[in-house]
Amino acid sequence: MTQELSTVQSWLQEQAKAHAEPEWLRQMRERAWEAFQNAPVVRLEKTDLSRRTWDVVPPAVAAVAETGAEAGQLIQSLTEQSDAYVYVRDGQVVQVRVPADWSETGVIVADLHSAAQQHADLVQQYLGQVVSVEESKWSALNAAVWQSGLFVYVPRRVSVPGTVHYVVEDTGSGVGIAPRALVIADAESRLAFAEVHISSGDKPSGPVRSHVLEVIAKSGAQVTVVTNHAFHAGPTNFSTSRARVENDASVDWVFTDVGDGFTVGIVESDLVGSGSRSTVRALGLGYGRQHLDLTASMLHRGKYSISDIVMHGVLRGRANSIYRSSTHIFKHAVGAGSEQHDRMLVLDGTARADAIPMLLIDENDVQRCGHAASVGRIDESQIYYLMSRGISKSEAMRMIIWGHLQPTVDAIPSEAVRTLVRSRVDEELSE
Amino acid sequence: MASPHFKITGLKVAVEDKEIVKGLDLEIRGGEIHAIMGPNGTGKSTLASALMGHPAYEVTGGQVTLDGQDVLDMAVDERARAGLFLAMQYPAEVPGVSNANFIRTALNARLGEGNEIPVIKFHRQLQEKMKSLNIDPSFAERYLNEGFSGGEKKRNEILQMSMLNPRIVILDEIDSGLDIDALKIVAKAVNDLRSPDVGFLIITHYQRLLEYIVPDFVHVMMQGRIVRSGGRELAQKLEANGYDWLKQELGIEDETVGAEA
């Protein structure tokens, strides 16, 4: 081995030592790093990545940043509502809290480094199974460099009494970070899980950030997964969230994105099981020069699998969003059914939204497959109606926009997270 | 607040450059109920929408005042806060905004900053009004008019009328699409609100509604003008004999707007 190691590789070796990573994990990271470097320049249909750099900069040795205001408030609320959370800042685990009475249930909430040692069998079996190392340049990047991930395991028939939170704060001092969560809900269990991504501080432009979430819902499990982004101009953000949904299991996604960042994201359910079910509710509020390329995707492989996608976007300024809803019904997925509803409100003439519905149907015997998509301004007759009762024009518009977004916010199971998303939207709408 | 005085003088209204209301005079004082009748296409609903300030209706002449204040100079929301209320024929649906939230926001907009109604008091009032209008309590949390039947929308308009303490109420064909029981409920709500502090303008095709809400004045609109005014007996005569005798008397062949005799 005469070849000089890159700074990233030597950093990874240090990390592996520091966290006493098992051999299989080291090998996985090495394989992923190779795959990342060898993956060709990516071409996306609606997103120009040619001017985005792929520089990966290892985080500073010790994160010195303080907890930002938004993260601080959220952590306090989560403590008050007695919920579980893992709080990560700039790739370092700051705090892990699991209510004492949860331990009897056998639920595991841990950082992924520790879990790789203490629950090696589970982590080794499932890590990279739902979002594979090689599927994209950014999934390879995440698999190579992820730090301070989250691991959740819910045993059979256990109903988790609260919501498990993964709070990921990025203050800008730890660039190129890659959060990763692995969530396993065993048969007949119930889980609500919420990720909150917080960007505080100013980002240098350039770095790439890749986030991966893998969910396994075993037969009959019911899982709600909430992902909340608030990315800001600068980094390129990739977000890959996928669930494998087994027989009679269900996964309900809630995705919110409020910001002016550059993001390519996918939320996908692989409906492998018979009678499996999944929904996506997505909310986007883009401003500034935001670029969001979001795909909500349902892969119907199981018989009688059912899905529903509802996406609501609001665009201001020079924001440019692509909301793609995709349903693929594979051959032999007899009796499958799906619905798609995408509705975008464009508030300013300079903003742009694309709502792209896609239906790929390889099976003749399906129940129902519908889609509806619209992009437009706020309906004048709605403004007139509210004003005719004495409500000012600006308040009327705020109410109509909120009406557009509210049902998605209401679908978030955690009160603290609902409050956070509500204030993110309010703050942006009040400007 | 003093008894309202609403005055329309020589009002002309155009829609897409076509004049629909062609010089209309009407005066409504608190405590009075005026009914405007007339066949389809004579400008009745255009009048109602223009008075409220709908952006598609352009006032091309005349004056409208409420207690001497120029209504035409006011934005839609200012007219409402001045006390004008229009129960619409086709109210908009607003998904995601609950009925209760909407009505409370509207009421608070009328009461002004610092005078907002306490939440509990509001909900108690809302439930009482809903009960008297025979509206299911779940109505409060449903999204504004979304998926409402025609009759439910009409009842929702009347609920808002009852909650918002208007001074001049315009009902635009509130009776269309209502069965007789619903019609009685709507009429009761109007009669309950009747006082020297409120004036009413009721637009209708049929005399049926006027059996339950007895008007003080009845006006007939044809060709964008009021062509005949009288007491409630005028409505009864129209119900019994139709409009033909009046058209003959006035020498009108086609009563709709755009057809000049």
XYZ file of C-alpha atoms in Angstrom:
692
model
C 0.000 0.000 0.000
C 2.110 2.819 -1.261
C -0.780 4.927 -2.424
C -1.225 8.050 -0.377
C -4.504 8.192 1.446
C -6.788 11.125 0.864
C -7.609 13.334 3.836
C -11.123 11.905 3.819
C -9.862 8.349 3.939
C -7.482 9.005 6.781
C -10.234 10.854 8.614
C -12.514 7.843 8.120
C -9.829 5.571 9.563
C -9.529 7.794 12.614
C -13.270 7.783 13.036
C -13.436 4.006 12.689
C -10.836 3.685 15.408
C -12.491 6.227 17.681
C -15.862 4.476 17.412
C -14.342 0.992 17.387
C -16.237 0.207 14.204
C -16.528 -3.480 13.308
C -14.663 -4.760 10.298
C -17.775 -5.189 8.109
C -18.626 -1.525 8.610
C -15.119 -0.362 7.714
C -15.300 -2.421 4.579
C -18.704 -1.020 3.723
C -17.410 2.529 4.085
C -14.389 1.767 1.896
C -16.554 0.195 -0.762
C -18.883 3.188 -0.608
C -16.058 5.693 -0.889
C -14.822 3.894 -3.992
C -18.311 3.883 -5.446
C -18.743 7.588 -4.691
C -15.491 8.504 -6.402
C -16.120 6.288 -9.402
C -19.755 7.253 -9.923
C -20.109 9.318 -13.087
C -21.306 12.911 -13.123
C -24.975 12.717 -12.460
C -27.496 14.084 -14.931
C -30.959 14.781 -13.656
C -33.897 15.713 -15.824
C -34.904 18.857 -13.980
C -31.889 19.717 -11.873
C -28.595 20.976 -13.186
C -25.838 19.475 -11.056
C -23.036 20.404 -13.432
C -22.073 23.494 -11.460
C -22.386 21.906 -8.035
C -19.155 20.669 -6.529
C -18.699 17.293 -4.865
C -16.035 18.369 -2.417
C -16.128 16.471 0.814
C -14.485 18.223 3.704
C -14.062 16.307 6.962
C -15.577 18.142 9.917
C -13.330 20.034 12.279
C -11.840 17.735 14.912
C -13.949 19.052 17.735
C -17.199 20.843 17.073
C -17.153 24.038 19.038
C -20.502 25.453 18.002
C -23.220 26.230 20.489
C -26.772 24.957 20.208
C -28.782 27.382 18.065
C -32.036 28.975 19.182
C -34.340 26.739 17.110
C -32.648 23.518 18.208
C -32.539 24.666 21.819
C -36.232 25.383 21.883
C -37.102 22.096 20.203
C -34.975 20.070 22.613
C -36.619 21.814 25.542
C -40.113 21.078 24.204
C -39.217 17.460 23.542
C -37.987 17.087 27.105
C -41.189 18.676 28.385
C -43.405 16.366 26.338
C -41.357 13.389 27.660
C -40.406 12.069 24.250
C -37.355 10.251 23.003
C -34.711 12.000 20.966
C -31.201 11.787 19.662
C -29.729 15.236 19.183
C -26.786 15.562 16.821
C -24.870 18.737 16.070
C -22.288 18.942 13.294
C -21.864 15.190 13.187
C -21.437 14.792 16.950
C -23.974 13.200 19.251
C -24.859 15.822 21.830
C -27.636 14.093 23.714
C -29.630 10.869 23.718
C -32.811 10.783 25.745
C -35.135 7.828 26.111
C -37.916 8.048 28.725
C -37.263 5.592 31.570
C -40.589 3.777 31.162
C -39.801 2.905 27.548
C -37.020 0.500 28.462
C -39.446 -2.199 29.630
C -40.890 -2.334 26.136
C -37.566 -3.333 24.590
C -37.552 -0.354 22.223
C -34.019 0.605 21.194
C -33.197 4.241 20.444
C -29.463 4.706 20.066
C -26.863 6.438 18.005
C -25.841 4.302 15.079
C -22.193 4.041 16.127
C -23.100 2.448 19.435
C -25.770 0.322 17.826
C -23.232 -1.066 15.352
C -21.469 -2.563 18.370
C -24.281 -3.336 20.779
C -26.829 -4.514 18.235
C -24.390 -5.629 15.591
C -26.606 -8.426 14.286
C -29.511 -6.105 13.473
C -27.431 -3.247 12.127
C -25.289 -5.477 9.942
C -28.349 -7.246 8.593
C -30.264 -4.115 7.632
C -27.873 -1.219 7.070
C -27.790 -0.427 3.372
C -30.541 -2.942 2.548
C -33.248 -0.370 1.766
C -31.020 2.392 0.415
C -28.112 0.594 -1.152
C -24.574 1.878 -1.204
C -24.339 1.992 -4.986
C -27.754 3.306 -6.032
C -26.614 6.899 -6.453
C -23.494 8.986 -6.108
C -24.968 10.605 -3.023
C -26.135 7.374 -1.398
C -22.553 6.119 -1.800
C -21.272 9.344 -0.278
C -23.525 8.940 2.731
C -22.603 5.276 3.210
C -18.937 6.258 3.184
C -18.929 9.211 5.534
C -22.052 9.087 7.720
C -21.487 10.179 11.301
C -23.718 10.165 14.362
C -26.533 8.264 12.779
C -29.623 7.030 14.515
C -30.836 3.511 15.150
C -34.381 2.645 16.178
C -35.736 -0.834 16.759
C -39.255 -1.623 17.898
C -39.850 -5.256 18.932
C -42.833 -7.313 17.793
C -46.242 -6.129 18.894
C -44.801 -3.173 20.797
C -46.545 0.129 20.461
C -44.125 2.986 21.144
C -45.883 5.358 23.561
C -44.495 8.588 22.070
C -42.567 9.871 19.084
C -38.880 9.143 18.468
C -37.039 12.250 17.261
C -33.807 12.619 15.354
C -32.686 16.236 15.627
C -29.847 17.070 13.267
C -28.345 20.509 13.614
C -25.831 21.868 11.174
C -24.169 25.055 12.353
C -21.836 25.328 9.391
C -18.699 24.309 11.229
C -19.141 20.664 10.284
C -19.384 20.772 6.541
C -20.098 17.859 4.271
C -22.031 16.023 6.926
C -24.122 12.981 6.295
C -26.843 12.036 8.748
C -28.183 8.515 8.499
C -31.065 6.799 10.232
C -32.012 3.138 10.306
C -35.497 2.434 11.622
C -36.812 -1.090 12.078
C -40.378 -1.727 13.147
C -40.840 -5.411 13.812
C -44.073 -7.279 13.099
C -47.307 -5.729 14.404
C -45.476 -2.881 16.094
C -46.347 0.804 16.023
C -43.952 3.704 15.751
C -43.993 7.438 15.101
C -40.636 8.821 14.059
C -39.709 12.424 13.273
C -36.531 13.868 11.858
C -35.834 17.561 12.160
C -32.998 19.100 10.186
C -31.884 22.456 11.432
C -29.441 24.730 9.644
C -28.192 27.490 11.863
C -25.374 29.793 10.935
C -24.133 30.733 7.481
C -22.942 28.024 5.140
C -20.036 28.362 2.804
C -21.129 27.508 -0.703
C -20.009 24.271 -2.263
C -20.172 21.435 0.218
C -22.426 18.556 -0.498
C -24.684 17.096 2.124
C -26.298 13.704 1.788
C -28.915 12.330 4.105
C -30.213 8.760 4.108
C -33.164 7.280 5.950
C -33.982 3.587 5.806
C -37.228 2.253 7.243
C -38.234 -1.387 7.503
C -41.875 -1.986 8.368
C -42.316 -5.698 8.985
C -45.631 -7.441 8.534
C -48.500 -5.615 10.140
C -46.326 -2.775 11.483
C -47.693 0.769 11.383
C -45.092 3.481 11.035
C -45.381 7.238 10.665
C -42.230 8.944 9.432
C -41.851 12.711 9.459
C -38.972 14.504 7.763
C -38.564 18.263 8.172
C -36.048 20.211 6.161
C -35.110 23.870 6.392
C -32.123 24.168 4.101
C -30.538 27.440 3.150
C -28.640 28.699 0.152
C -25.144 27.265 -0.207
C -24.730 23.514 0.080
C -26.176 20.926 -2.251
C -28.545 18.763 -0.241
C -29.452 15.227 -1.176
C -32.107 13.398 0.739
C -32.929 9.742 0.207
C -35.729 8.289 2.328
C -37.128 4.880 1.618
C -39.273 2.359 3.428
C -39.692 -1.335 2.768
C -43.287 -2.130 3.577
C -44.064 -5.790 4.173
C -47.371 -7.710 4.306
C -50.238 -5.648 5.712
C -47.821 -3.061 7.051
C -48.269 0.656 6.561
C -45.936 3.619 6.325
C -47.249 7.185 6.391
C -44.748 9.839 5.404
C -44.981 13.512 6.205
C -42.374 15.626 4.476
C -41.921 19.352 5.014
C -39.409 21.664 3.391
C -39.292 25.357 4.233
C -36.282 27.183 2.926
C -34.189 28.634 0.142
C -31.772 25.734 -0.247
C -30.759 23.553 -3.159
C -32.225 20.120 -2.596
C -32.759 16.897 -4.490
C -34.931 14.538 -2.515
C -36.853 11.315 -2.824
C -39.401 9.810 -0.476
C -40.209 6.286 -1.541
C -42.147 3.288 -0.315
C -41.267 -0.106 -1.638
C -44.589 -1.856 -1.182
C -43.281 -5.409 -1.298
C -45.950 -6.932 0.896
C -49.474 -8.039 0.078
C -51.955 -5.579 1.486
C -49.209 -3.091 2.247
C -50.193 0.553 2.373
C -48.392 3.875 2.234
C -49.152 7.572 2.057
C -47.027 10.642 1.441
C -48.096 14.097 2.555
C -45.607 16.718 1.461
C -45.498 20.424 2.187
C -43.062 22.833 0.590
C -42.593 26.546 1.103
C -39.819 27.854 -1.099
C -38.447 31.367 -1.266
C -35.344 33.232 -2.403
C -33.609 31.179 -5.066
C -34.736 27.880 -3.634
C -34.411 24.823 -5.811
C -36.302 21.748 -4.715
C -36.485 18.621 -6.851
C -38.727 16.323 -4.845
C -39.972 12.919 -5.878
C -42.608 11.024 -3.954
C -42.610 7.487 -5.233
C -44.611 4.343 -4.650
C -43.369 0.997 -5.890
C -46.281 -1.430 -5.890
C -44.914 -4.960 -5.901
C -47.360 -6.556 -3.483
C -50.908 -7.586 -4.300
C -53.621 -5.202 -3.104
C -51.034 -2.633 -2.108
C -52.518 0.840 -1.733
C -50.913 4.261 -1.860
C -51.828 7.917 -1.759
C -49.607 10.921 -2.479
C -50.666 14.465 -1.590
C -48.220 17.317 -2.190
C -48.812 20.999 -1.488
C -46.275 23.606 -2.480
C -46.133 27.360 -2.043
C -43.547 29.350 -3.981
C -42.330 32.881 -3.565
C -39.534 35.017 -4.929
C -37.386 33.167 -7.436
C -38.039 29.745 -5.979
C -38.169 26.889 -8.436
C -39.694 23.622 -7.328
C -40.330 20.337 -9.026
C -42.828 18.065 -7.345
C -42.883 14.674 -8.969
C -45.311 12.025 -7.850
C -44.601 8.624 -9.237
C -46.523 5.402 -8.943
C -45.204 2.190 -10.390
C -47.456 -0.837 -10.329
C -45.408 -3.885 -11.211
C -46.682 -6.965 -12.999
C -48.495 -9.341 -10.612
C -49.379 -6.526 -8.157
C -52.998 -7.519 -8.674
C -55.598 -5.242 -7.103
C -53.147 -2.444 -6.363
C -54.447 1.092 -6.248
C -53.034 4.565 -5.994
C -54.027 8.221 -5.934
C -51.966 11.356 -6.483
C -52.905 14.967 -5.739
C -50.407 17.756 -6.288
C -51.361 21.366 -5.889
C -48.905 24.252 -6.131
C -49.567 27.872 -5.311
C -47.252 30.313 -7.029
C -47.361 33.643 -5.202
C -44.926 35.658 -7.304
C -44.531 35.870 -11.070
C -40.831 35.158 -10.668
C -41.359 31.806 -8.950
C -41.841 28.595 -10.819
C -43.396 25.234 -9.989
C -43.650 21.989 -11.877
C -46.071 19.321 -10.773
C -45.256 16.125 -12.610
C -47.505 13.118 -12.120
C -46.165 9.769 -13.331
C -48.043 6.504 -13.550
C -46.290 3.330 -14.690
C -48.660 0.409 -14.743
C -47.514 -3.055 -15.779
C -50.454 -4.987 -14.349
C -53.892 -5.012 -15.973
C -55.893 -5.913 -12.898
C -55.659 -2.779 -10.750
C -58.297 -1.123 -8.575
C -57.971 2.552 -9.183
C -55.198 4.828 -10.283
C -55.905 8.498 -10.298
C -53.946 11.667 -10.405
C -54.671 15.359 -10.274
C -52.107 18.115 -10.514
C -52.450 21.862 -10.622
C -50.164 24.874 -10.540
C -51.600 28.340 -10.159
C -52.152 31.562 -8.321
C -54.375 31.984 -5.303
C -58.006 31.883 -6.386
C -59.310 35.479 -6.542
C -62.806 34.373 -5.594
C -61.455 32.967 -2.320
C -59.755 36.272 -1.495
C -62.948 38.182 -2.339
C -65.049 35.895 -0.180
C -62.838 36.270 2.910
C -62.571 40.037 2.369
C -66.351 40.313 2.059
C -66.496 39.312 5.720
C -64.116 42.075 6.797
C -60.816 40.209 6.650
C -57.962 42.253 5.140
C -56.422 41.135 1.873
C -53.065 40.195 3.412
C -54.756 38.221 6.187
C -57.040 36.540 3.648
C -54.041 35.425 1.603
C -52.269 34.183 4.705
C -55.350 32.161 5.671
C -55.694 30.636 2.212
C -52.001 29.677 2.103
C -52.214 28.246 5.590
C -55.338 26.356 4.585
C -53.289 24.846 1.799
C -50.559 23.712 4.220
C -52.429 23.089 7.470
C -53.652 19.514 6.855
C -50.051 18.388 6.326
C -48.843 20.119 9.494
C -51.736 18.527 11.390
C -50.560 15.099 10.217
C -47.310 15.462 12.199
C -47.659 13.322 15.326
C -45.350 15.329 17.615
C -46.670 18.580 19.128
C -43.167 20.044 19.428
C -42.426 19.375 15.762
C -45.806 20.758 14.668
C -45.018 23.943 16.562
C -41.603 24.166 14.935
C -42.961 23.700 11.403
C -45.788 26.150 12.076
C -43.316 28.809 13.210
C -41.058 28.145 10.210
C -44.021 28.734 7.879
C -45.341 31.720 9.852
C -41.949 33.362 9.907
C -41.629 33.090 6.158
C -45.208 34.197 5.410
C -44.982 37.245 7.660
C -42.130 38.684 5.605
C -74.439 52.581 16.805
C -77.149 54.595 15.207
C -79.699 53.173 12.827
C -78.092 52.709 9.394
C -78.959 54.753 6.349
C -77.960 53.140 3.055
C -78.487 55.133 -0.091
C -77.998 54.158 -3.733
C -78.280 56.935 -6.315
C -78.153 56.490 -10.097
C -75.963 53.380 -9.829
C -74.542 51.999 -13.059
C -72.584 48.746 -13.192
C -70.758 47.120 -16.076
C -69.361 43.626 -16.465
C -66.721 43.183 -19.142
C -67.694 46.582 -20.604
C -71.356 45.654 -20.836
C -73.640 47.816 -18.747
C -75.926 45.653 -16.633
C -77.293 47.998 -13.983
C -78.446 51.203 -15.620
C -79.161 53.901 -13.109
C -80.683 52.454 -9.964
C -82.028 54.373 -6.970
C -82.809 52.795 -3.616
C -82.819 53.926 -0.017
C -82.758 51.532 2.933
C -83.025 52.569 6.563
C -82.520 50.525 9.697
C -85.504 48.336 10.516
C -86.696 48.184 6.905
C -86.892 45.092 4.743
C -86.723 45.685 1.013
C -87.262 42.941 -1.509
C -86.039 43.103 -5.077
C -87.878 40.756 -7.399
C -87.670 40.215 -11.091
C -87.127 37.596 -13.740
C -83.713 36.136 -14.575
C -81.152 38.313 -16.288
C -82.459 41.668 -15.135
C -79.368 42.680 -13.113
C -80.385 41.723 -9.552
C -77.296 39.682 -8.650
C -75.042 42.152 -10.443
C -76.407 44.837 -8.148
C -75.627 42.714 -5.075
C -72.074 41.893 -6.181
C -71.314 45.479 -7.144
C -72.521 46.770 -3.777
C -70.109 44.389 -2.038
C -67.263 45.388 -4.379
C -66.628 42.209 -6.366
C -63.592 42.969 -8.575
C -65.305 41.719 -11.769
C -68.048 44.357 -11.466
C -67.170 47.864 -12.500
C -69.218 50.770 -11.189
C -69.468 53.227 -14.070
C -71.715 55.802 -12.469
C -73.756 56.824 -9.447
C -73.238 56.895 -5.734
C -73.611 54.522 -2.785
C -73.379 55.810 0.766
C -73.730 54.269 4.204
C -74.475 56.903 6.828
C -73.164 59.479 4.395
C -69.865 57.648 3.835
C -68.843 56.786 0.289
C -69.104 53.006 0.016
C -67.730 52.859 -3.530
C -64.483 54.337 -2.301
C -63.991 51.462 0.159
C -62.182 48.162 -0.444
C -64.268 45.004 -0.033
C -63.056 44.375 3.520
C -63.701 48.004 4.523
C -67.287 47.738 3.287
C -67.726 44.646 5.426
C -66.258 46.330 8.476
C -68.570 49.303 7.870
C -71.443 46.851 8.293
C -72.279 45.594 4.817
C -73.019 41.876 4.558
C -73.759 39.928 1.388
C -75.070 36.379 1.628
C -73.766 35.033 -1.656
C -75.398 32.795 -4.167
C -72.153 30.947 -4.876
C -69.778 31.357 -1.929
C -66.187 30.205 -2.511
C -64.774 27.019 -0.993
C -61.589 27.480 1.015
C -59.909 24.146 1.850
C -57.882 23.934 5.037
C -59.605 26.895 6.724
C -62.130 25.772 9.298
C -65.515 27.436 9.429
C -65.040 28.429 13.063
C -61.592 29.907 12.466
C -62.928 31.868 9.510
C -65.928 33.301 11.345
C -63.837 34.186 14.417
C -61.226 35.951 12.269
C -63.992 37.856 10.467
C -65.675 38.826 13.730
C -62.387 39.991 15.233
C -61.643 42.004 12.099
C -64.956 43.811 12.674
C -64.360 44.295 16.396
C -60.890 45.674 15.765
C -57.536 45.121 17.426
C -57.706 45.035 21.201
C -61.449 44.220 21.205
C -61.217 40.579 20.097
C -63.862 38.205 21.363
C -62.584 35.656 23.902
C -62.273 32.220 22.288
C -64.608 30.423 24.684
C -67.269 33.098 24.426
C -67.031 32.913 20.654
C -67.461 29.148 20.553
C -70.419 29.316 22.906
C -72.061 31.915 20.673
C -71.278 29.929 17.552
C -72.752 26.739 18.981
C -75.911 28.581 20.045
C -76.409 30.093 16.605
C -75.705 26.790 14.912
C -78.256 25.094 17.112
C -80.918 27.661 16.290
C -80.160 27.220 12.588
C -80.392 23.450 12.957
C -76.760 23.047 11.871
C -74.780 20.023 12.993
C -72.046 20.933 15.559
C -69.398 19.274 13.353
C -69.974 22.135 10.907
C -67.684 24.374 12.956
C -64.576 22.345 12.252
C -65.331 21.512 8.634
C -63.358 23.393 6.014
C -65.078 26.509 4.764
C -67.790 25.427 2.286
C -65.627 22.547 1.062
C -67.854 19.692 -0.018
C -70.929 21.485 1.373
C -74.235 20.818 -0.336
C -76.037 23.806 -1.854
C -78.338 24.009 1.151
C -75.445 23.779 3.617
C -73.677 26.660 1.896
C -76.798 28.802 2.169
C -77.164 27.972 5.830
C -73.517 28.803 6.359
C -74.092 32.240 4.834
C -76.962 32.793 7.246
C -74.837 31.567 10.158
C -72.230 34.193 9.274
C -74.949 36.830 9.024
C -76.120 35.930 12.510
C -72.608 36.017 13.952
C -71.152 39.140 12.373
C -73.607 41.842 13.546
C -74.121 43.430 10.129
C -75.936 46.758 9.621
C -77.015 46.291 6.015
C -77.758 42.736 4.929
C -78.088 41.749 1.278
C -79.422 38.266 0.632
C -78.773 37.169 -2.948
C -81.274 34.431 -3.808
C -80.814 32.810 -0.438
C -83.957 30.763 -1.122
C -82.727 28.983 -4.229
C -82.057 25.336 -3.601
C -83.617 25.345 -0.138
C -86.398 23.006 0.864
C -89.326 24.396 2.817
C -87.906 23.469 6.243
C -84.575 25.100 5.502
C -86.388 28.121 4.130
C -88.284 28.515 7.411
C -85.048 28.299 9.381
C -83.410 30.973 7.214
C -86.490 33.195 7.548
C -86.446 32.800 11.304
C -82.788 33.851 11.436
C -83.596 36.974 9.428
C -86.625 37.790 11.569
C -84.568 37.299 14.745
C -82.021 39.792 13.472
C -84.674 42.319 12.493
C -84.245 45.508 14.499
C -83.896 49.255 13.978
C -80.138 48.653 13.770
C -80.302 46.519 10.609
C -81.650 47.121 7.130
C -82.305 44.278 4.663
C -82.224 43.921 0.909
C -83.613 40.577 -0.177
C -83.145 39.503 -3.766
C -85.420 36.709 -4.908
C -87.247 35.233 -7.881
C -90.106 33.951 -5.865
C -92.644 35.323 -3.514
C -92.364 32.140 -1.438
C -89.588 33.519 0.806
C -91.603 36.684 1.375
C -94.366 34.674 3.019
C -91.946 34.078 5.873
C -90.008 37.329 5.772
C -92.578 40.046 5.361
C -91.084 42.966 3.410
C -91.915 46.604 3.927
C -91.106 47.458 0.327
C -91.078 45.403 -2.845
C -89.218 46.533 -5.958
C -89.273 44.980 -9.390
C -86.137 45.057 -11.511
C -86.142 44.868 -15.289
C -83.532 45.936 -17.819
C -81.147 46.967 -15.055
C -83.497 49.387 -13.304
C -86.197 49.401 -10.690
C -89.354 49.686 -12.748
C -92.009 49.445 -10.068
C -92.057 49.755 -6.277
C -94.812 48.968 -3.834
C -95.702 47.196 -0.611
C -95.921 43.445 0.026
C -99.137 43.242 -2.002
C -96.991 43.838 -5.115
C -95.147 40.590 -4.444
C -98.432 38.744 -4.006
C -99.770 40.141 -7.248
C -96.602 39.034 -9.081
C -96.851 35.571 -7.565
C -100.468 35.253 -8.674
C -100.207 36.817 -12.117
C -96.571 36.649 -13.186
C -94.688 39.562 -14.701
C -96.551 39.896 -18.000
C -99.158 42.398 -16.818
C -96.386 44.648 -15.497
C -94.419 44.382 -18.726
C -97.558 45.304 -20.652
C -98.213 48.269 -18.425
C -94.627 49.433 -18.868
C -94.486 48.620 -22.564
C -91.560 46.214 -22.083
C -91.309 43.222 -24.394
C -88.035 41.672 -23.254
C -87.253 42.393 -19.621
C -83.611 41.196 -19.698
C -80.667 43.538 -19.720
C -79.522 44.515 -23.186
C -82.991 44.278 -24.660
C -84.299 47.813 -24.844
C -87.972 48.336 -25.313
